[in-house]
mmCIF file of C-alpha atoms in Angstrom:
data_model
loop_
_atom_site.group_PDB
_atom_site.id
_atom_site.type_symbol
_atom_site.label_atom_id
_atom_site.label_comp_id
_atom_site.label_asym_id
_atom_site.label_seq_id
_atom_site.Cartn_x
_atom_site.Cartn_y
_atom_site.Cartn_z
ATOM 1 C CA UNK M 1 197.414 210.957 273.924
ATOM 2 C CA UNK M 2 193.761 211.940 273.205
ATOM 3 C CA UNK M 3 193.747 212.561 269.513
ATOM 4 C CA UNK M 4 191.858 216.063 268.690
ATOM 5 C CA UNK M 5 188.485 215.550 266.718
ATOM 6 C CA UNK M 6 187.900 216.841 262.917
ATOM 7 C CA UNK M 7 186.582 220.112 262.714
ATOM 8 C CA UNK M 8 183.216 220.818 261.510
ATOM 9 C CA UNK M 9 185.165 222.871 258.694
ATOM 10 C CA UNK M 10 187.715 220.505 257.852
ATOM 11 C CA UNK M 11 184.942 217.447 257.509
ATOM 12 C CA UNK M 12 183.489 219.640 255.041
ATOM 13 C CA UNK M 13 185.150 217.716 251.932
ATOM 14 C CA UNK M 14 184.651 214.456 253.205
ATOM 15 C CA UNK M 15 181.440 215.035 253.752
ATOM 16 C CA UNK M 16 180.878 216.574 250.252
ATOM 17 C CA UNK M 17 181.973 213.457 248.994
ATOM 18 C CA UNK M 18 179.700 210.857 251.078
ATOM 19 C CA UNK M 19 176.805 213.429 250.102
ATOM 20 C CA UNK M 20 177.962 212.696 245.959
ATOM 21 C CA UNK M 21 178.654 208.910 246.645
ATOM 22 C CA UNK M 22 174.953 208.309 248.290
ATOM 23 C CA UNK M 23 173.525 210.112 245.663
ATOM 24 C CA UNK M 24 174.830 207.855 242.836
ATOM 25 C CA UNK M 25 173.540 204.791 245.304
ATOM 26 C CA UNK M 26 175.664 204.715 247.894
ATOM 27 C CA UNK M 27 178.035 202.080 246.787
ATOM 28 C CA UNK M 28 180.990 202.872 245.111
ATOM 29 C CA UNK M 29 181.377 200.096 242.921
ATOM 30 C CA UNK M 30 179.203 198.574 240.167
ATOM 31 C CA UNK M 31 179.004 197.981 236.819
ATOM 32 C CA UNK M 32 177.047 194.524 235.109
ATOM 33 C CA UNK M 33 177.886 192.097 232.507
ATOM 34 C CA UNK M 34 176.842 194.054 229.711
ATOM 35 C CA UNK M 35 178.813 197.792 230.918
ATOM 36 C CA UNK M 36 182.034 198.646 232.598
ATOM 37 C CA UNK M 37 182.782 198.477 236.394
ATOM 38 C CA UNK M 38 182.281 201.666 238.234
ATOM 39 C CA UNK M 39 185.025 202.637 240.526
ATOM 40 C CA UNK M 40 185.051 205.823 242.624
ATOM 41 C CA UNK M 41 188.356 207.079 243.890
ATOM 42 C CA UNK M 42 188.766 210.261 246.077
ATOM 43 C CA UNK M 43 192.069 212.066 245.217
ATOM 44 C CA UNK M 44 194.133 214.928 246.487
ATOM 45 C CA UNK M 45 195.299 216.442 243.041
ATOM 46 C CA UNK M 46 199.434 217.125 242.919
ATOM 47 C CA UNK M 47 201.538 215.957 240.777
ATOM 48 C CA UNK M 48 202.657 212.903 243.268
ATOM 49 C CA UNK M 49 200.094 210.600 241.414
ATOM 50 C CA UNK M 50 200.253 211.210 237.743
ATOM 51 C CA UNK M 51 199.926 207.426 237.205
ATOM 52 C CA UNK M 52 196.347 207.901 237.917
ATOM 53 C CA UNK M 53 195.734 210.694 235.765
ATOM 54 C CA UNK M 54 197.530 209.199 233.130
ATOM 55 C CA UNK M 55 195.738 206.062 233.546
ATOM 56 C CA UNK M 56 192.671 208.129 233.017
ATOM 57 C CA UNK M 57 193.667 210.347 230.237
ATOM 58 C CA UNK M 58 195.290 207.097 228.286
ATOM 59 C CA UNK M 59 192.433 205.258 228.766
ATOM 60 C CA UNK M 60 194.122 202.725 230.532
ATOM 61 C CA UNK M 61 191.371 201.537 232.557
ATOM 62 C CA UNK M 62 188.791 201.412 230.083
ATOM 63 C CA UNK M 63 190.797 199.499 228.512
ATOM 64 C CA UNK M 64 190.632 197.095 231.927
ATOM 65 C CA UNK M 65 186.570 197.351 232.006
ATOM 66 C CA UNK M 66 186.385 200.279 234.637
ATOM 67 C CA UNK M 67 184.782 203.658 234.312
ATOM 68 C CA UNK M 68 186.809 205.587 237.239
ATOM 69 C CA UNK M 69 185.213 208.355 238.792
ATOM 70 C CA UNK M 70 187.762 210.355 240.033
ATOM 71 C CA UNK M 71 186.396 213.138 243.051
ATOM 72 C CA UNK M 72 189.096 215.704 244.120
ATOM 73 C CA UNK M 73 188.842 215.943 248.289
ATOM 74 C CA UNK M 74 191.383 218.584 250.029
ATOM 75 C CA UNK M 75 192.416 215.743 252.555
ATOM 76 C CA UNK M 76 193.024 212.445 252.131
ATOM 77 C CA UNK M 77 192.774 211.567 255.830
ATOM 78 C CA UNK M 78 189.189 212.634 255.718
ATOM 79 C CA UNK M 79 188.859 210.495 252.899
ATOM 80 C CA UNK M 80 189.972 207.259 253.690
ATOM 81 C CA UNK M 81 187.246 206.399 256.458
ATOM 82 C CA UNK M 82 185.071 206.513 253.454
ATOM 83 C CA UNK M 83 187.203 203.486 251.845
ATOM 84 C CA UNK M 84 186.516 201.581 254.956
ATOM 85 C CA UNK M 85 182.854 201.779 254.637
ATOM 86 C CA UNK M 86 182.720 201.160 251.223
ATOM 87 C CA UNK M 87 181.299 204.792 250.110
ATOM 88 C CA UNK M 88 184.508 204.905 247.894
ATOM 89 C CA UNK M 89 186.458 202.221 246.662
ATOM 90 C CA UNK M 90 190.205 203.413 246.864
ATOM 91 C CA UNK M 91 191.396 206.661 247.750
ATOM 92 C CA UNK M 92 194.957 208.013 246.533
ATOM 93 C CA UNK M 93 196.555 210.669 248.837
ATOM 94 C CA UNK M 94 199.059 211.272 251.428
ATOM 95 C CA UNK M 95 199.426 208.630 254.484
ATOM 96 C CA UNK M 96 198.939 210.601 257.885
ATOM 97 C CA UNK M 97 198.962 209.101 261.633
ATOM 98 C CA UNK M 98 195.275 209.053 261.483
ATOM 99 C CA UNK M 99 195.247 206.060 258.782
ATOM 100 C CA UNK M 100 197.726 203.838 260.768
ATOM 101 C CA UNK M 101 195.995 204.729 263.992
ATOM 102 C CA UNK M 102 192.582 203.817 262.395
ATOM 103 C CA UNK M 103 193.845 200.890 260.796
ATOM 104 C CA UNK M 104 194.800 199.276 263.838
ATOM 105 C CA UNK M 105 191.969 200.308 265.510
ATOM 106 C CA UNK M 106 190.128 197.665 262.633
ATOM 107 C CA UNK M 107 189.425 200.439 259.906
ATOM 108 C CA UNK M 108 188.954 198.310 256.935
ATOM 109 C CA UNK M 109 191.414 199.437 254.463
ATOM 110 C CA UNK M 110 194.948 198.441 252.922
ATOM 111 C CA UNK M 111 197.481 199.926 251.653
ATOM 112 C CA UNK M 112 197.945 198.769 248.103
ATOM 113 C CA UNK M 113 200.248 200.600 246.503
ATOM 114 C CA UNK M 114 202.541 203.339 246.330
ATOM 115 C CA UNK M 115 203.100 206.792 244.623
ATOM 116 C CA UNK M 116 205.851 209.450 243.983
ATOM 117 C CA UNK M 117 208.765 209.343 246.051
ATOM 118 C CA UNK M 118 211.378 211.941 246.178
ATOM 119 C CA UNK M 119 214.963 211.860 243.963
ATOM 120 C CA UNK M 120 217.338 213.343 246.756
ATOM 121 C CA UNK M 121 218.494 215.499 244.453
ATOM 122 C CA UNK M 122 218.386 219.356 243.605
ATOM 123 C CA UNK M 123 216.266 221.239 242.517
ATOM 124 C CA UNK M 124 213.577 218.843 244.378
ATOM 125 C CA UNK M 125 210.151 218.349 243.735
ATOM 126 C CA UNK M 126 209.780 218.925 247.392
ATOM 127 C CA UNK M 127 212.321 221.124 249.747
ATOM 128 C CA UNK M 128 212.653 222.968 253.179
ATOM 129 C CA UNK M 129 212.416 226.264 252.348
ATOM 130 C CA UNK M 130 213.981 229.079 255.136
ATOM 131 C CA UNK M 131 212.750 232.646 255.376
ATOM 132 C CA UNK M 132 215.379 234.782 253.248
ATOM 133 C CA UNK M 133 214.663 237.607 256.546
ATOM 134 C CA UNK M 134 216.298 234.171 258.885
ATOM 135 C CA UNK M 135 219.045 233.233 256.380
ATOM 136 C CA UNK M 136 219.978 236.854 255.495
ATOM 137 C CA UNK M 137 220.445 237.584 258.921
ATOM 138 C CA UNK M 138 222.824 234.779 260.278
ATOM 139 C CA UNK M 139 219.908 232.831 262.669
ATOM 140 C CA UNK M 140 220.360 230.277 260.377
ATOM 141 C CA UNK M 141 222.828 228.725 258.723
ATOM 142 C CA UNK M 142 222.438 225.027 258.381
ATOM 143 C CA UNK M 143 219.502 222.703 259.199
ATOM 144 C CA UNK M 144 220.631 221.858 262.520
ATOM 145 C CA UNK M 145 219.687 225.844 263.274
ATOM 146 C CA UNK M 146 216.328 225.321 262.946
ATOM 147 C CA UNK M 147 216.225 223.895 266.455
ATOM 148 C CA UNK M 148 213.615 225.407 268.149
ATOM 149 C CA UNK M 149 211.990 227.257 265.221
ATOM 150 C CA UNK M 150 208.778 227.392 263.485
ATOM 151 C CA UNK M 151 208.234 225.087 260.366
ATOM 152 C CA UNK M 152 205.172 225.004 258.727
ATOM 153 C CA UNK M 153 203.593 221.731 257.558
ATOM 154 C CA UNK M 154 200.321 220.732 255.472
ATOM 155 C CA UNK M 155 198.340 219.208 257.924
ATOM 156 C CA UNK M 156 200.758 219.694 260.735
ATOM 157 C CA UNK M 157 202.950 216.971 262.037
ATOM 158 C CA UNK M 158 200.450 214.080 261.829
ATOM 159 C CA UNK M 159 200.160 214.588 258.125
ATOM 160 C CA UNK M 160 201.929 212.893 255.221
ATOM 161 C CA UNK M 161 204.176 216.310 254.745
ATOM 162 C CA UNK M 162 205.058 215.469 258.972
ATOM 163 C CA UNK M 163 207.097 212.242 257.648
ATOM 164 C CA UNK M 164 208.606 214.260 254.935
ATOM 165 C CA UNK M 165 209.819 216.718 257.085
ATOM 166 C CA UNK M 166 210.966 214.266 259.754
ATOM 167 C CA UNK M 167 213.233 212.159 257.085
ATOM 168 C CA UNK M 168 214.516 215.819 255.726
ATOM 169 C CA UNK M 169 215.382 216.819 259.540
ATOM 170 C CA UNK M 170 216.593 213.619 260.133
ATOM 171 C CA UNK M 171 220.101 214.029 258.278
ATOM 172 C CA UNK M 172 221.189 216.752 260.615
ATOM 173 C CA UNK M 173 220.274 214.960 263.829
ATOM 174 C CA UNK M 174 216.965 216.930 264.786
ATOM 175 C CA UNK M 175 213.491 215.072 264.859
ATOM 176 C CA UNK M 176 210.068 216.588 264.571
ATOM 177 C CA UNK M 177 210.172 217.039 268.542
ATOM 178 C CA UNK M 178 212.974 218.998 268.055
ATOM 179 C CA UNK M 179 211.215 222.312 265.911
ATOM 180 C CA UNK M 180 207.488 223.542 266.332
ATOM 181 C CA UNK M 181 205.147 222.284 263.664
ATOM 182 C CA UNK M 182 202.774 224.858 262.231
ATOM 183 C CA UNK M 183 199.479 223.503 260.495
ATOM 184 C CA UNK M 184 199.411 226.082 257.428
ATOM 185 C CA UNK M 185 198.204 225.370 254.073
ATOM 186 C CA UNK M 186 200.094 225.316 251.334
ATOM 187 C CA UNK M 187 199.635 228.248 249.412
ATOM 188 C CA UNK M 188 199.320 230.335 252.309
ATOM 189 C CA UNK M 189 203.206 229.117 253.180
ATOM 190 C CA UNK M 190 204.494 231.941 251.158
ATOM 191 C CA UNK M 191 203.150 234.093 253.289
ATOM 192 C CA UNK M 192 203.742 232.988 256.493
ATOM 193 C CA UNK M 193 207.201 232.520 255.420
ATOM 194 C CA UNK M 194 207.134 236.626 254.636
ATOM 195 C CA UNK M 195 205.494 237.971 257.123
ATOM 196 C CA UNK M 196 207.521 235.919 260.065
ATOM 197 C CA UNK M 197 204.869 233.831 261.079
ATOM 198 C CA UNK M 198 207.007 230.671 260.323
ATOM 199 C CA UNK M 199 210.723 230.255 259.514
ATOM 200 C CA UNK M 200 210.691 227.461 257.490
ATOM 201 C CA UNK M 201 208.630 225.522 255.267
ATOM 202 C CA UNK M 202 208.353 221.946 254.174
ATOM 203 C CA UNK M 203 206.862 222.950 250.610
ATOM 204 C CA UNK M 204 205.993 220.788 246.688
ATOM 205 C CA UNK M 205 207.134 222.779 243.614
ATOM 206 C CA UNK M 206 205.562 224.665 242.611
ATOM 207 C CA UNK M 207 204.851 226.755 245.477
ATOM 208 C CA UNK M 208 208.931 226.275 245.942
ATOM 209 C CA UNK M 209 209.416 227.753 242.902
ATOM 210 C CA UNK M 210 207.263 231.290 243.558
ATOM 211 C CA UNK M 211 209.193 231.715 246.918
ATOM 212 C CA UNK M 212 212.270 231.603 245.510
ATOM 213 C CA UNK M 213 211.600 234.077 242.699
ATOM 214 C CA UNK M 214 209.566 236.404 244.851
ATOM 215 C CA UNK M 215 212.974 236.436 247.361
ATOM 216 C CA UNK M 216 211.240 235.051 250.132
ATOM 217 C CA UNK M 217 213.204 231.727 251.198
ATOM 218 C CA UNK M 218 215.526 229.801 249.862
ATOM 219 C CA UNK M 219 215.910 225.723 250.088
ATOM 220 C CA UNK M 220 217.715 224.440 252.726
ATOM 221 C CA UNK M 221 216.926 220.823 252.537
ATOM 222 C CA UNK M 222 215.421 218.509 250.866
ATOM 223 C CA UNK M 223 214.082 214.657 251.730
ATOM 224 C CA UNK M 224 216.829 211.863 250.686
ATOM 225 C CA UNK M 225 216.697 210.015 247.303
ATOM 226 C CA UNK M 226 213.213 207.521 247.641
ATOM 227 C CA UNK M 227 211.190 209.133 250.633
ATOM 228 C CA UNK M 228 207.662 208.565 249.888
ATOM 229 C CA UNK M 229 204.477 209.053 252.101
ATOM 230 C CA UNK M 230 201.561 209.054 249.780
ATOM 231 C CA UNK M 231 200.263 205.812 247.810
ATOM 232 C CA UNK M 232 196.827 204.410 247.329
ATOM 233 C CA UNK M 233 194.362 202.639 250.057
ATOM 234 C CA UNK M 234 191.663 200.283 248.830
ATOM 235 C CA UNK M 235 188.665 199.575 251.313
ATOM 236 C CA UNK M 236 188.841 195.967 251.993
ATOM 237 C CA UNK M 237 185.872 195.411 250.231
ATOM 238 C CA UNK M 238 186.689 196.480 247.066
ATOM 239 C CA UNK M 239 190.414 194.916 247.682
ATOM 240 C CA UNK M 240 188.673 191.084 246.983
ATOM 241 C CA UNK M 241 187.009 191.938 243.857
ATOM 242 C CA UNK M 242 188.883 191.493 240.308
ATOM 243 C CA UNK M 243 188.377 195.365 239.427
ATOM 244 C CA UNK M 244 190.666 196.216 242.161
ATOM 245 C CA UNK M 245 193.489 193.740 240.122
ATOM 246 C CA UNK M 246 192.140 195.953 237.062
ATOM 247 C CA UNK M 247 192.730 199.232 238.544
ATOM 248 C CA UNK M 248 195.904 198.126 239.507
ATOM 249 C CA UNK M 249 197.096 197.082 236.311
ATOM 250 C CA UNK M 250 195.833 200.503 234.766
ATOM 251 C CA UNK M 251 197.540 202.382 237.570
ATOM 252 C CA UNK M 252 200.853 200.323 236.808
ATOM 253 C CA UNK M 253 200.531 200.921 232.939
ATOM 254 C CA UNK M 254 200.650 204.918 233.612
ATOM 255 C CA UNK M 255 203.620 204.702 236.194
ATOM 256 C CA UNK M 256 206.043 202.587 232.737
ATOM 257 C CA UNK M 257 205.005 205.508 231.078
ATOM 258 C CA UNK M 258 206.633 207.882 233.603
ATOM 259 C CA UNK M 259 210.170 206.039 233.450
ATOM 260 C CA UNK M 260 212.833 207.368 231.154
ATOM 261 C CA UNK M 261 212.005 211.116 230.215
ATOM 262 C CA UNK M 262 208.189 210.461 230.007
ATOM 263 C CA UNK M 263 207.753 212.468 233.059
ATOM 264 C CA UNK M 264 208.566 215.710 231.645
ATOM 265 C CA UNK M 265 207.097 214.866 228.081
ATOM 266 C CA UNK M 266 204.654 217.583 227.047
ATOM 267 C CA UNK M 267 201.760 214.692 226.995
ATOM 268 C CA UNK M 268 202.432 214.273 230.563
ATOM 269 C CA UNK M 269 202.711 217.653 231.422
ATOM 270 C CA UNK M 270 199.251 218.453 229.318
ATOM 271 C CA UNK M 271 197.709 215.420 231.579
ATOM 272 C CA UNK M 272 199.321 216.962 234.587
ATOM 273 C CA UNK M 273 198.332 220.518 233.735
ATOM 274 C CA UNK M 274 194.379 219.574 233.301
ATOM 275 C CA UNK M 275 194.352 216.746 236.521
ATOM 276 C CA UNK M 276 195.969 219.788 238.871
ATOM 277 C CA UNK M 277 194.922 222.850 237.677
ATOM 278 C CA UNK M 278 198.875 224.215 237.151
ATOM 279 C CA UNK M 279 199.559 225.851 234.875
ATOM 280 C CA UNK M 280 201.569 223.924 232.017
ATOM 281 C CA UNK M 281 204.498 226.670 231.810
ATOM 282 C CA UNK M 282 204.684 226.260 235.547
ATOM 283 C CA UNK M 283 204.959 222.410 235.658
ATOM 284 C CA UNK M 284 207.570 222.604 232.805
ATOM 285 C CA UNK M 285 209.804 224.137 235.517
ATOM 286 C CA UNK M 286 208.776 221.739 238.254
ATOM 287 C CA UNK M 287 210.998 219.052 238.794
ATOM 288 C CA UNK M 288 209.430 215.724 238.585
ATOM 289 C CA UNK M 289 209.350 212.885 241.430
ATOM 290 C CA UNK M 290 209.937 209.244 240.644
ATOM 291 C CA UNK M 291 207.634 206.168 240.488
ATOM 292 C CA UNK M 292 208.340 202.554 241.335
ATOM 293 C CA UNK M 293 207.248 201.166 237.331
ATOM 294 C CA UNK M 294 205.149 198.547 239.450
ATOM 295 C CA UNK M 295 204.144 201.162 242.473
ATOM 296 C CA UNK M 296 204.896 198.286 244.853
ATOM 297 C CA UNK M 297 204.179 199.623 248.506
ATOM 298 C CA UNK M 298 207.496 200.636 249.993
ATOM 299 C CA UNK M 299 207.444 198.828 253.647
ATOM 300 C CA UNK M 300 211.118 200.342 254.483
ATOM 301 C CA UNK M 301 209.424 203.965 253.748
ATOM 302 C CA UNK M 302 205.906 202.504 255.843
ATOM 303 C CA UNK M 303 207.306 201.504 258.753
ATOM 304 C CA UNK M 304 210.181 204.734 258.686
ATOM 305 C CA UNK M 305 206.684 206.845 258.760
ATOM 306 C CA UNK M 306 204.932 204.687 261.565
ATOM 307 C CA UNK M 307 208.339 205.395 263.795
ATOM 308 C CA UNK M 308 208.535 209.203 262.594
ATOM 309 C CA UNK M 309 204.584 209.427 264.108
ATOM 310 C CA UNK M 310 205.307 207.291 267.178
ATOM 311 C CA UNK M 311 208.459 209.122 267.887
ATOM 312 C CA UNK M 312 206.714 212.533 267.820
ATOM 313 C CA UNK M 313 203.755 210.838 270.342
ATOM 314 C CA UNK M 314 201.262 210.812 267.638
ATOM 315 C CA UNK M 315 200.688 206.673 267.159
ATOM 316 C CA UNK M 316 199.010 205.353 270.083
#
């Protein structure tokens, strides 16, 4: 399958970024004995990785001898050929097809770590919202009616929100073969949802949240309890050095504070608020997704993904 090249558009952040990164010196990490170790990290803000924003906020990794740079990119997958190079050190997103292809093609990068997974349970963080015009009008009643039927998807099928949708369609038989992916982005889901361009949407609160009080879908499904498809990837490089244990440790010290109720704190939800540009009122009402307290990469959830992707003819 001949795999469709980056836009000129969509390279734009990327790009952005290895413009910023060569004009601090072109390598990401640094630091001497007498100052901190600089490490740069390109993130897709959401709510998925409040370890790292807590980490930051806390101070947790000055504490460890790092000064993170954190620089906000719209796609991870654009990103992460920039860990492999060494222009960034780790970069904390969403896993698409494009990683695993490119990693065993001998991109130079490794999955380190994981991030928020979903809870199974309702209200979700994350659900598959149907057009209220679809539901209203008996088309669909179930997920198994969305045979057939438009669903729109972040990134389209390839992307991290692809897996998500794939595990959610999974539990009534259906695989992402079975429905038509739409590439649309997230706020413009609502939208598309209205107008009929798509009947469904795999959506994160809280977009969720302002389609179901605007009476414009309502959630059908959402992913079973621990379905995760985002995490962090270190360039091999920066994997051998003892700042990458650092960040690590930092990362893992922000995820104990999530356990418990320390998700929903207001500290949190101040940290949250700042790192994603929400508003705080609005992430009050979002429901919160759950963290492994030592973000151990899930391999059950990795290789689930890589078999969603091949399944759909998107690994090669």
């Amino acid at each position: 399958m001949r795999r469709r090249m980056p836009s000129a558009v969509a390279l734009l952040p990327a790009l952005a970024l290895l413009a910023a990164c060569q004009s601090s010196g072109g390598k990401a990490s640094g630091g001497d004995a007498s100052g901190p170790t600089r490490v740069t990290v390109a993130h897709v803000p959401s709510t998925l990785f409040a370890p790292l924003y807590l980490a930051q906020a806390k101070g947790y990794f000055k504490e460890q001898g790092l000064d993170v740079d954190l620089r906000k990119v719209q796609a991870g997958q654009d990103a992460v050929p920039l860990a492999g190079t060494g222009k960034v050190d780790a970069v904390v997103a969403g896993f698409s097809a494009g990683l695993f292809n490119g990693m065993a093609q001998g991109l130079k990068v490794k999955v380190v770590a994981s991030m928020g997974a979903s809870t199974g349970a309702r209200p979700s963080p994350t659900a598959l919202e149907v057009a209220k015009r679809v539901l209203d009008s008996g088309e669909v009643k179930n997920t198994t009616d969305l045979k057939g039927r438009k669903v729109a998807v972040a990134g389209g099928a390839g992307a991290a929100g692809g897996y998500q949708l794939a595990a959610t369609l999974r539990g009534a038989g259906l695989t992402l073969k079975d429905v038509t992916v739409v590439n649309v982005a997230i706020p413009d889901m609502r939208s598309a949802l209205a107008d009929g361009g798509v009947d469904a949407a795999l959506a994160p609160a809280p977009f969720t949240t302002a389609m179901e009080e605007a009476d414009v879908a309502e959630p059908l499904a959402v992913p079973p309890r621990g379905t995760s498809a985002t995490g962090v990837v270190f360039g091999t490089a920066f994997a051998g050095k003892p700042a990458a244990d650092k960040f690590l440790t930092a990362l893992r010290k922000g995820a104990a504070d999530l356990q418990g109720g320390g998700a929903t704190s207001e500290e949190t939800v101040g940290v949250l608020a700042k790192a994603t540009g929400q508003k705080a009122e609005v992430l009050r009402k979002t429901p919160p997704y759950q963290w492994d307290p030592r973000l151990a990469p899930d391999t059950g959830q990795l290789d689930a993904q890589k078999q969603a992707y091949r399944d759909a003819g998107l690994l090669r």
